């Protein structure tokens, strides 16, 4: 992910890491809820509204 993405999604990531992922809204279009897919390798957080997503290895999720 780019540094811009990291900034845009930072609040969302922090909420998910804090265990409060259920009520999150997309930072691009404000669609809610976001879809969170955890695999052993990566976490992907995606929006079904505008199809924005971020994926990577985020501490504590994998
Ligand atoms: Zn969206």
Coordinates of N, CA and C and ligand atoms in Angstrom, one line a residue:
X1 N 0.8 -1.2 0.0 CA 0.0 0.0 0.0 C 0.9 1.2 0.0
X2 N 0.3 2.3 -0.5 CA 1.1 3.6 -0.5 C 1.0 4.3 0.8
X3 N 1.9 5.3 1.0 CA 1.8 6.0 2.2 C 0.5 6.8 2.3
X4 N 0.0 7.3 1.2 CA -1.3 8.0 1.1 C -2.4 7.0 1.6
X5 N -2.4 5.8 1.2 CA -3.4 4.9 1.6 C -3.3 4.7 3.1
X6 N -2.1 4.5 3.6 CA -1.9 4.3 5.0 C -2.5 5.4 5.9
X7 N -2.4 6.7 5.4 CA -2.9 7.8 6.1 C -4.5 7.8 6.0
X8 N -4.9 7.5 4.8 CA -6.4 7.6 4.6 C -7.1 6.5 5.4
X9 N -6.5 5.4 5.5 CA -7.1 4.2 6.2 C -6.7 4.1 7.7
X10 N -5.9 5.0 8.1 CA -5.3 4.9 9.5 C -6.3 4.7 10.5
X11 N -7.3 5.6 10.5 CA -8.4 5.5 11.5 C -9.1 4.2 11.5
X12 N -9.4 3.7 10.3 CA -10.1 2.4 10.1 C -9.2 1.3 10.7
X13 N -7.9 1.3 10.4 CA -7.1 0.3 10.9 C -7.0 0.3 12.4
X14 N -6.9 1.4 12.9 CA -6.8 1.5 14.4 C -8.0 1.0 15.1
X15 N -9.2 1.3 14.5 CA -10.4 0.7 15.0 C -10.5 -0.8 15.0
X16 N -10.1 -1.3 13.8 CA -10.1 -2.7 13.7 C -9.1 -3.4 14.7
X17 N -7.9 -2.8 14.8 CA -7.0 -3.4 15.7 C -7.5 -3.3 17.2
X18 N -8.3 -2.3 17.4 CA -8.9 -2.2 18.8 C -10.1 -3.1 19.0
X19 N -10.4 -3.8 17.9 CA -11.6 -4.8 18.0 C -12.9 -4.1 17.8
X20 N -12.9 -3.0 17.2 CA -14.2 -2.3 16.9 C -14.4 -2.1 15.4
X21 N -14.2 -3.2 14.7 CA -14.3 -3.1 13.3 C -15.7 -3.1 12.7
X22 N -16.7 -3.4 13.6 CA -18.0 -3.6 13.1 C -18.7 -2.3 12.6
X23 N -18.3 -1.2 13.1 CA -19.1 0.0 12.8 C -18.3 1.0 11.9
X24 N -17.3 0.4 11.2 CA -16.5 1.3 10.4 C -17.1 1.7 9.1
X25 N -16.7 2.9 8.7 CA -17.2 3.4 7.4 C -16.0 3.7 6.5
X26 N -16.2 3.5 5.2 CA -15.2 3.8 4.2 C -14.7 5.2 4.3
X27 N -13.4 5.4 4.3 CA -12.8 6.7 4.3 C -13.0 7.5 3.0
X28 N -13.4 6.7 1.9 CA -13.5 7.4 0.6 C -15.0 7.8 0.4
X29 N -15.9 6.9 0.7 CA -17.3 7.2 0.3 C -18.3 7.1 1.5
X30 N -17.7 6.7 2.7 CA -18.5 6.6 3.9 C -19.5 5.5 4.0
X31 N -19.3 4.6 3.0 CA -20.2 3.4 3.1 C -19.8 2.5 4.3
X32 N -20.8 1.9 4.9 CA -20.6 1.1 6.0 C -21.6 -0.1 6.0
X33 N -21.2 -1.3 6.4 CA -19.9 -1.6 7.0 C -18.9 -1.9 5.9
X34 N -17.7 -2.0 6.4 CA -16.6 -2.4 5.5 C -16.4 -3.9 5.6
X35 N -15.9 -4.6 4.6 CA -15.7 -6.0 4.7 C -14.2 -6.3 5.1
X36 N -14.0 -7.1 6.0 CA -12.7 -7.4 6.5 C -12.4 -8.9 6.3
X37 N -11.4 -9.2 5.5 CA -11.0 -10.6 5.2 C -9.7 -10.8 5.8
X38 N -9.6 -11.8 6.7 CA -8.3 -12.2 7.3 C -7.9 -13.5 6.7
X39 N -6.7 -13.5 6.2 CA -6.1 -14.8 5.8 C -4.8 -15.0 6.6
X40 N -4.2 -16.1 6.5 CA -2.9 -16.2 7.2 C -1.9 -15.3 6.8
X41 N -2.0 -14.8 5.6 CA -0.9 -14.0 5.0 C -1.3 -12.5 5.1
X42 N -2.5 -12.2 4.8 CA -2.9 -10.8 4.6 C -4.2 -10.5 5.2
X43 N -4.4 -9.2 5.6 CA -5.7 -8.7 5.9 C -6.1 -7.8 4.8
X44 N -7.3 -7.9 4.3 CA -7.9 -7.1 3.3 C -9.1 -6.4 3.8
X45 N -9.2 -5.1 3.8 CA -10.3 -4.3 4.2 C -10.9 -3.7 2.9
X46 N -12.1 -4.0 2.6 CA -12.6 -3.4 1.4 C -14.0 -2.8 1.5
X47 N -14.4 -2.0 0.6 CA -15.6 -1.3 0.6 C -16.5 -1.8 -0.6
X48 N -17.7 -2.2 -0.3 CA -18.6 -2.7 -1.4 C -19.3 -1.5 -2.0
X49 N -19.1 -0.3 -1.5 CA -19.7 0.9 -2.1 C -18.9 1.4 -3.3
X50 N -17.6 1.8 -3.0 CA -16.8 2.4 -4.0 C -15.7 1.4 -4.5
X51 N -15.6 0.3 -3.8 CA -14.6 -0.7 -4.2 C -13.1 -0.3 -3.8
X52 N -13.0 0.7 -3.0 CA -11.7 1.0 -2.4 C -11.3 -0.1 -1.4
X53 N -10.0 -0.4 -1.4 CA -9.6 -1.4 -0.4 C -8.2 -1.1 0.0
X54 N -7.8 -1.7 1.1 CA -6.4 -1.7 1.5 C -6.1 -3.1 2.0
X55 N -4.9 -3.6 1.7 CA -4.5 -4.9 2.2 C -3.1 -4.9 2.6
X56 N -2.7 -5.7 3.5 CA -1.4 -5.8 4.0 C -1.3 -6.6 5.3
X57 N -0.2 -6.6 5.9 CA 0.0 -7.2 7.2 C -0.1 -6.2 8.3
X58 N -1.2 -6.3 9.1 CA -1.4 -5.3 10.1 C -1.2 -6.0 11.4
X59 N -0.4 -5.3 12.3 CA -0.1 -5.9 13.6 C -1.3 -6.4 14.3
X60 N -1.2 -7.6 14.8 CA -2.3 -8.1 15.7 C -3.4 -8.7 15.0
X61 N -3.5 -8.6 13.7 CA -4.6 -9.2 12.9 C -4.2 -10.6 12.3
X62 N -2.9 -10.8 12.1 CA -2.5 -12.0 11.4 C -1.7 -12.9 12.3
Ligands
LIG1 ZN1 -16.1 3.3 -0.2

